[in-house]
Amino acid sequence: MPSGGGAGFPGLGSSVSSGSAELSCKSSPPQPRLRPQQHGLHHPVSSARIWNFHEERAGVPGDISMAKLLASAVGPLEESLPALQKLPCSPSNIAQGFLEEELRLNAELDKLQFSEPVGFIYNPLKYALELHQNYVTRYCQGPKEVLFLGMNPGPFGMAQTGVPFGEVSVVRDWLGIVGTVLTPPQEHPKRRVLGLNCPQSEVSGARFWGFFRGLCGQPETFFRHCFVHNLCPLLFLAPTGRNITPAELPAKQREQLLGACDATLRSLVQLLGVRLVVGVGRLAEQRARRALADMVPEVQVEGLLHPSPRSPQANRGWDAVAKERLKELGLMPLLTVE
């Protein structure tokens, strides 16, 4: 099952350990991709249920909970991060607070259950924790005026790298994020997690980060005032391997999921001192408006066309659309070298 979420992190400029590998504020050299001792299942959802792997092996099917589906491949997340509260190299508490909020969200998501059409759930904040930690501690070391908000991981982006819109070549070569990526407890055979070795390009991520790379030149220019985050950390796949958006989930399950994500978004916006949230795609924009409607002080919410290859308008030239929108929002001075 696909996706991403966890429970207990750091804030402005800290580091976390993933399994036995501890990540400092500086990027660590690439390490071999590890396979977990226990995989999971590659069976589909049947009769509107998600089978409990352990019970199924014993011949007793049952609903699977997020806690079991998203169990870390190297053991419970809390056990895999023993030094979480004693991390060195912490210029401030923002990165640490950001990561802690994400882990609190993942603890809430662990309690949820999902039925058809969901067959697999991936949680890159667990198996790609080292890279995600590297991203946050490197680029979230201070308040941010603008938060670009995506919806949830894509199978060839954040699901591989732990970075929102995380197309592999951009994450590795422009953002400079490296580290070890494990595998989810349960993988779809058509959607393997290969981390930074994934040969498949994520079109949305290549367009998104490619645009800002051309505009800003260096990542530090972009991250002076801006940050990028996904509302939901989980990737959902159908038994066929098809990507399932949160909007396609059954209504009750969708609202339980997104309600928890909305609450975390509020906390992160407060933590970073965000003044403007730019929802990348209509659903992200709508959820941000709902989540932040009564924030004090008021937080402005605007939208930006999603760079998805499914969008005819984006396919006709997303860069031009994005640049014009950023001009309308008055963001160009924040994204260019002074």
GROMACS .gro file of C-alpha atoms in nm:
model
  338
    1MET     CA    1   0.000   0.000   0.000
    2PRO     CA    2   0.133   0.345  -0.089
    3SER     CA    3   0.203   0.669   0.095
    4GLY     CA    4   0.370   0.871   0.381
    5GLY     CA    5   0.330   0.987   0.748
    6GLY     CA    6   0.497   0.938   1.093
    7ALA     CA    7   0.509   1.045   1.463
    8GLY     CA    8   0.766   1.273   1.652
    9PHE     CA    9   1.033   1.513   1.491
   10PRO     CA   10   1.265   1.831   1.528
   11GLY     CA   11   1.220   2.228   1.417
   12LEU     CA   12   1.449   2.513   1.280
   13GLY     CA   13   1.771   2.340   1.177
   14SER     CA   14   1.811   2.002   1.351
   15SER     CA   15   1.872   1.645   1.243
   16VAL     CA   16   1.717   1.304   1.289
   17SER     CA   17   1.834   0.948   1.264
   18SER     CA   18   1.665   0.695   1.037
   19GLY     CA   19   1.724   0.339   1.145
   20SER     CA   20   2.090   0.329   1.243
   21ALA     CA   21   2.197   0.618   1.020
   22GLU     CA   22   2.202   0.960   1.191
   23LEU     CA   23   2.168   1.264   0.969
   24SER     CA   24   2.344   1.587   1.056
   25CYS     CA   25   2.265   1.934   0.927
   26LYS     CA   26   2.503   1.871   0.638
   27SER     CA   27   2.413   1.634   0.359
   28SER     CA   28   2.556   1.288   0.416
   29PRO     CA   29   2.719   1.096   0.128
   30PRO     CA   30   2.501   0.853  -0.066
   31GLN     CA   31   2.457   0.521   0.105
   32PRO     CA   32   2.343   0.187  -0.031
   33ARG     CA   33   1.969   0.138  -0.043
   34LEU     CA   34   1.862  -0.096   0.232
   35ARG     CA   35   1.594  -0.355   0.210
   36PRO     CA   36   1.389  -0.415   0.524
   37GLN     CA   37   1.394  -0.745   0.702
   38GLN     CA   38   1.019  -0.777   0.664
   39HIS     CA   39   0.828  -0.678   0.352
   40GLY     CA   40   0.464  -0.698   0.315
   41LEU     CA   41   0.227  -0.810   0.087
   42HIS     CA   42   0.145  -0.762  -0.268
   43HIS     CA   43  -0.215  -0.881  -0.247
   44PRO     CA   44  -0.508  -0.667  -0.362
   45VAL     CA   45  -0.799  -0.536  -0.163
   46SER     CA   46  -1.091  -0.776  -0.169
   47SER     CA   47  -1.457  -0.742  -0.076
   48ALA     CA   48  -1.412  -0.377   0.022
   49ARG     CA   49  -1.160  -0.474   0.290
   50ILE     CA   50  -0.789  -0.433   0.332
   51TRP     CA   51  -0.654  -0.757   0.463
   52ASN     CA   52  -0.447  -0.772   0.778
   53PHE     CA   53  -0.120  -0.929   0.666
   54HIS     CA   54  -0.038  -1.103   0.992
   55GLU     CA   55  -0.386  -1.243   1.030
   56GLU     CA   56  -0.406  -1.342   0.665
   57ARG     CA   57  -0.091  -1.547   0.697
   58ALA     CA   58  -0.265  -1.737   0.970
   59GLY     CA   59  -0.567  -1.775   0.744
   60VAL     CA   60  -0.775  -1.513   0.923
   61PRO     CA   61  -0.846  -1.203   0.708
   62GLY     CA   62  -0.919  -0.874   0.877
   63ASP     CA   63  -0.909  -0.497   0.831
   64ILE     CA   64  -0.562  -0.352   0.833
   65SER     CA   65  -0.495  -0.041   1.037
   66MET     CA   66  -0.262   0.242   0.941
   67ALA     CA   67  -0.045   0.154   1.238
   68LYS     CA   68   0.028  -0.188   1.085
   69LEU     CA   69   0.046  -0.072   0.724
   70LEU     CA   70   0.283   0.211   0.803
   71ALA     CA   71   0.500   0.031   1.058
   72SER     CA   72   0.858   0.128   0.988
   73ALA     CA   73   1.052  -0.126   0.790
   74VAL     CA   74   1.320  -0.111   1.057
   75GLY     CA   75   1.087  -0.124   1.355
   76PRO     CA   76   0.852   0.126   1.523
   77LEU     CA   77   0.934   0.483   1.427
   78GLU     CA   78   0.992   0.590   1.785
   79GLU     CA   79   1.252   0.313   1.824
   80SER     CA   80   1.423   0.410   1.499
   81LEU     CA   81   1.476   0.768   1.623
   82PRO     CA   82   1.634   0.722   1.966
   83ALA     CA   83   1.834   1.045   1.948
   84LEU     CA   84   1.545   1.260   1.832
   85GLN     CA   85   1.547   1.490   2.132
   86LYS     CA   86   1.927   1.518   2.145
   87LEU     CA   87   2.009   1.626   1.794
   88PRO     CA   88   2.321   1.837   1.744
   89CYS     CA   89   2.375   2.121   1.498
   90SER     CA   90   2.046   2.301   1.562
   91PRO     CA   91   2.065   2.675   1.475
   92SER     CA   92   1.702   2.717   1.577
   93ASN     CA   93   1.395   2.522   1.675
   94ILE     CA   94   1.188   2.568   1.359
   95ALA     CA   95   1.305   2.262   1.165
   96GLN     CA   96   1.270   2.054   1.479
   97GLY     CA   97   0.921   2.186   1.545
   98PHE     CA   98   0.823   2.126   1.183
   99LEU     CA   99   0.934   1.763   1.193
  100GLU     CA  100   0.766   1.707   1.527
  101GLU     CA  101   0.436   1.833   1.388
  102GLU     CA  102   0.468   1.594   1.096
  103LEU     CA  103   0.534   1.303   1.326
  104ARG     CA  104   0.235   1.395   1.541
  105LEU     CA  105   0.024   1.389   1.227
  106ASN     CA  106   0.160   1.048   1.134
  107ALA     CA  107   0.067   0.915   1.476
  108GLU     CA  108  -0.291   1.028   1.406
  109LEU     CA  109  -0.290   0.873   1.060
  110ASP     CA  110  -0.164   0.545   1.204
  111LYS     CA  111  -0.505   0.508   1.369
  112LEU     CA  112  -0.703   0.532   1.046
  113GLN     CA  113  -0.832   0.252   0.827
  114PHE     CA  114  -0.891   0.262   0.452
  115SER     CA  115  -1.098   0.034   0.234
  116GLU     CA  116  -1.150   0.005  -0.143
  117PRO     CA  117  -1.042   0.153  -0.374
  118VAL     CA  118  -0.719   0.162  -0.170
  119GLY     CA  119  -0.492  -0.138  -0.211
  120PHE     CA  120  -0.153  -0.002  -0.102
  121ILE     CA  121  -0.038   0.292   0.111
  122TYR     CA  122   0.316   0.436   0.107
  123ASN     CA  123   0.451   0.664   0.378
  124PRO     CA  124   0.778   0.828   0.265
  125LEU     CA  125   0.810   1.010   0.597
  126LYS     CA  126   0.902   0.670   0.739
  127TYR     CA  127   1.099   0.479   0.476
  128ALA     CA  128   1.250   0.796   0.318
  129LEU     CA  129   1.285   0.972   0.653
  130GLU     CA  130   1.654   1.047   0.613
  131LEU     CA  131   1.604   1.241   0.290
  132HIS     CA  132   1.296   1.420   0.420
  133GLN     CA  133   1.482   1.514   0.736
  134ASN     CA  134   1.769   1.642   0.526
  135TYR     CA  135   1.529   1.856   0.321
  136VAL     CA  136   1.361   2.013   0.624
  137THR     CA  137   1.675   2.075   0.830
  138ARG     CA  138   1.861   2.221   0.534
  139TYR     CA  139   1.592   2.449   0.393
  140CYS     CA  140   1.356   2.528   0.682
  141GLN     CA  141   1.592   2.713   0.914
  142GLY     CA  142   1.385   3.023   0.965
  143PRO     CA  143   1.040   3.181   0.927
  144LYS     CA  144   0.882   3.168   0.580
  145GLU     CA  145   0.653   3.425   0.424
  146VAL     CA  146   0.517   3.188   0.158
  147LEU     CA  147   0.422   2.822   0.172
  148PHE     CA  148   0.363   2.637  -0.154
  149LEU     CA  149   0.123   2.357  -0.067
  150GLY     CA  150   0.088   2.035  -0.263
  151MET     CA  151  -0.173   1.769  -0.193
  152ASN     CA  152   0.009   1.437  -0.138
  153PRO     CA  153   0.306   1.238  -0.274
  154GLY     CA  154   0.331   1.119  -0.631
  155PRO     CA  155   0.461   0.767  -0.703
  156PHE     CA  156   0.778   0.890  -0.878
  157GLY     CA  157   0.833   1.204  -0.672
  158MET     CA  158   0.800   1.230  -0.296
  159ALA     CA  159   0.725   0.857  -0.272
  160GLN     CA  160   1.083   0.801  -0.394
  161THR     CA  161   1.267   1.093  -0.234
  162GLY     CA  162   1.071   1.216   0.069
  163VAL     CA  163   1.064   1.569  -0.080
  164PRO     CA  164   0.742   1.737  -0.202
  165PHE     CA  165   0.727   1.735  -0.584
  166GLY     CA  166   1.053   1.548  -0.541
  167GLU     CA  167   1.161   1.452  -0.892
  168VAL     CA  168   1.478   1.249  -0.842
  169SER     CA  169   1.728   1.446  -1.052
  170VAL     CA  170   1.617   1.779  -0.906
  171VAL     CA  171   1.632   1.652  -0.547
  172ARG     CA  172   1.977   1.503  -0.595
  173ASP     CA  173   2.142   1.751  -0.831
  174TRP     CA  174   1.983   2.088  -0.746
  175LEU     CA  175   1.857   2.057  -0.390
  176GLY     CA  176   2.159   1.845  -0.297
  177ILE     CA  177   1.956   1.600  -0.089
  178VAL     CA  178   2.112   1.256  -0.046
  179GLY     CA  179   2.078   0.965   0.194
  180THR     CA  180   1.937   0.620   0.243
  181VAL     CA  181   1.588   0.522   0.132
  182LEU     CA  182   1.435   0.204   0.270
  183THR     CA  183   1.123   0.038   0.131
  184PRO     CA  184   0.764   0.050   0.253
  185PRO     CA  185   0.642  -0.260   0.439
  186GLN     CA  186   0.423  -0.336   0.139
  187GLU     CA  187   0.505  -0.245  -0.220
  188HIS     CA  188   0.305  -0.273  -0.536
  189PRO     CA  189   0.511  -0.469  -0.789
  190LYS     CA  190   0.455  -0.193  -1.048
  191ARG     CA  191   0.544   0.089  -0.807
  192ARG     CA  192   0.872  -0.011  -0.648
  193VAL     CA  193   1.053   0.237  -0.428
  194LEU     CA  194   1.404   0.282  -0.566
  195GLY     CA  195   1.486   0.611  -0.399
  196LEU     CA  196   1.745   0.824  -0.577
  197ASN     CA  197   1.801   0.536  -0.819
  198CYS     CA  198   1.448   0.562  -0.957
  199PRO     CA  199   1.477   0.602  -1.337
  200GLN     CA  200   1.122   0.732  -1.383
  201SER     CA  201   1.079   1.108  -1.398
  202GLU     CA  202   0.795   1.277  -1.207
  203VAL     CA  203   0.661   1.524  -1.464
  204SER     CA  204   0.485   1.746  -1.209
  205GLY     CA  205   0.797   1.767  -0.994
  206ALA     CA  206   1.027   1.828  -1.290
  207ARG     CA  207   0.804   2.115  -1.402
  208PHE     CA  208   0.760   2.262  -1.054
  209TRP     CA  209   1.121   2.259  -0.938
  210GLY     CA  210   1.256   2.314  -1.290
  211PHE     CA  211   1.064   2.641  -1.308
  212PHE     CA  212   1.200   2.765  -0.977
  213ARG     CA  213   1.550   2.648  -1.064
  214GLY     CA  214   1.538   2.863  -1.378
  215LEU     CA  215   1.388   3.157  -1.190
  216CYS     CA  216   1.596   3.149  -0.872
  217GLY     CA  217   1.925   3.002  -0.990
  218GLN     CA  218   2.021   2.859  -0.652
  219PRO     CA  219   1.789   2.680  -0.408
  220GLU     CA  220   1.893   2.917  -0.130
  221THR     CA  221   1.728   3.201  -0.321
  222PHE     CA  222   1.396   3.019  -0.329
  223PHE     CA  223   1.411   2.908   0.033
  224ARG     CA  224   1.498   3.252   0.176
  225HIS     CA  225   1.127   3.331   0.193
  226CYS     CA  226   0.947   3.017   0.072
  227PHE     CA  227   0.900   2.652   0.158
  228VAL     CA  228   0.717   2.359  -0.006
  229HIS     CA  229   0.504   2.110   0.184
  230ASN     CA  230   0.238   1.849   0.106
  231LEU     CA  231  -0.087   1.865   0.300
  232CYS     CA  232  -0.112   1.486   0.323
  233PRO     CA  233   0.198   1.266   0.357
  234LEU     CA  234   0.035   0.948   0.225
  235LEU     CA  235   0.036   0.800  -0.125
  236PHE     CA  236  -0.260   0.576  -0.206
  237LEU     CA  237  -0.254   0.313  -0.482
  238ALA     CA  238  -0.527   0.093  -0.621
  239PRO     CA  239  -0.461  -0.283  -0.651
  240THR     CA  240  -0.374  -0.214  -1.017
  241GLY     CA  241  -0.106   0.039  -0.916
  242ARG     CA  242  -0.314   0.338  -1.024
  243ASN     CA  243  -0.260   0.651  -0.818
  244ILE     CA  244  -0.560   0.737  -0.598
  245THR     CA  245  -0.604   1.098  -0.491
  246PRO     CA  246  -0.746   1.178  -0.146
  247ALA     CA  247  -1.054   1.317  -0.323
  248GLU     CA  248  -1.132   0.964  -0.447
  249LEU     CA  249  -1.148   0.811  -0.100
  250PRO     CA  250  -1.485   0.726   0.058
  251ALA     CA  251  -1.628   1.043   0.214
  252LYS     CA  252  -1.590   0.948   0.579
  253GLN     CA  253  -1.235   0.821   0.534
  254ARG     CA  254  -1.143   1.128   0.329
  255GLU     CA  255  -1.267   1.369   0.594
  256GLN     CA  256  -1.093   1.182   0.876
  257LEU     CA  257  -0.770   1.194   0.680
  258LEU     CA  258  -0.789   1.553   0.562
  259GLY     CA  259  -0.927   1.681   0.892
  260ALA     CA  260  -0.610   1.563   1.065
  261CYS     CA  261  -0.397   1.709   0.785
  262ASP     CA  262  -0.579   2.045   0.806
  263ALA     CA  263  -0.502   2.071   1.178
  264THR     CA  264  -0.134   2.006   1.115
  265LEU     CA  265  -0.127   2.265   0.837
  266ARG     CA  266  -0.257   2.525   1.083
  267SER     CA  267   0.020   2.439   1.328
  268LEU     CA  268   0.289   2.455   1.059
  269VAL     CA  269   0.165   2.788   0.925
  270GLN     CA  270   0.177   2.930   1.277
  271LEU     CA  271   0.522   2.784   1.340
  272LEU     CA  272   0.670   2.932   1.022
  273GLY     CA  273   0.487   3.264   1.045
  274VAL     CA  274   0.348   3.213   0.694
  275ARG     CA  275   0.155   3.507   0.546
  276LEU     CA  276   0.058   3.348   0.213
  277VAL     CA  277  -0.025   2.987   0.128
  278VAL     CA  278  -0.024   2.904  -0.242
  279GLY     CA  279  -0.220   2.586  -0.307
  280VAL     CA  280  -0.069   2.400  -0.603
  281GLY     CA  281  -0.382   2.258  -0.759
  282ARG     CA  282  -0.746   2.325  -0.680
  283LEU     CA  283  -0.787   2.065  -0.405
  284ALA     CA  284  -0.484   2.188  -0.210
  285GLU     CA  285  -0.610   2.545  -0.241
  286GLN     CA  286  -0.960   2.450  -0.124
  287ARG     CA  287  -0.830   2.256   0.177
  288ALA     CA  288  -0.599   2.543   0.272
  289ARG     CA  289  -0.887   2.792   0.258
  290ARG     CA  290  -1.092   2.565   0.481
  291ALA     CA  291  -0.814   2.494   0.728
  292LEU     CA  292  -0.695   2.853   0.762
  293ALA     CA  293  -1.026   3.040   0.739
  294ASP     CA  294  -1.022   3.164   1.099
  295MET     CA  295  -0.649   3.202   1.153
  296VAL     CA  296  -0.536   3.504   1.352
  297PRO     CA  297  -0.349   3.689   1.218
  298GLU     CA  298  -0.518   3.626   0.885
  299VAL     CA  299  -0.334   3.409   0.634
  300GLN     CA  300  -0.391   3.477   0.265
  301VAL     CA  301  -0.465   3.169   0.050
  302GLU     CA  302  -0.427   3.170  -0.328
  303GLY     CA  303  -0.405   2.907  -0.599
  304LEU     CA  304  -0.158   2.804  -0.867
  305LEU     CA  305  -0.229   2.571  -1.159
  306HIS     CA  306  -0.099   2.221  -1.089
  307PRO     CA  307   0.187   2.122  -1.324
  308SER     CA  308   0.031   1.779  -1.381
  309PRO     CA  309   0.066   1.620  -1.726
  310ARG     CA  310  -0.308   1.549  -1.696
  311SER     CA  311  -0.375   1.922  -1.726
  312PRO     CA  312  -0.410   2.043  -2.087
  313GLN     CA  313  -0.335   2.398  -1.976
  314ALA     CA  314  -0.017   2.291  -1.796
  315ASN     CA  315   0.088   2.090  -2.100
  316ARG     CA  316   0.060   2.402  -2.317
  317GLY     CA  317   0.321   2.580  -2.105
  318TRP     CA  318   0.313   2.565  -1.726
  319ASP     CA  319   0.617   2.790  -1.682
  320ALA     CA  320   0.445   3.084  -1.848
  321VAL     CA  321   0.127   3.032  -1.646
  322ALA     CA  322   0.323   3.003  -1.321
  323LYS     CA  323   0.533   3.312  -1.389
  324GLU     CA  324   0.229   3.523  -1.468
  325ARG     CA  325   0.054   3.400  -1.152
  326LEU     CA  326   0.354   3.480  -0.933
  327LYS     CA  327   0.363   3.830  -1.081
  328GLU     CA  328  -0.006   3.873  -0.995
  329LEU     CA  329   0.066   3.768  -0.638
  330GLY     CA  330   0.363   4.004  -0.611
  331LEU     CA  331   0.606   3.721  -0.538
  332MET     CA  332   0.872   3.782  -0.802
  333PRO     CA  333   1.089   4.006  -0.578
  334LEU     CA  334   1.103   3.726  -0.321
  335LEU     CA  335   1.221   3.472  -0.579
  336THR     CA  336   1.497   3.659  -0.757
  337VAL     CA  337   1.846   3.758  -0.650
  338GLU     CA  338   1.850   4.096  -0.481
   0.00000   0.00000   0.00000
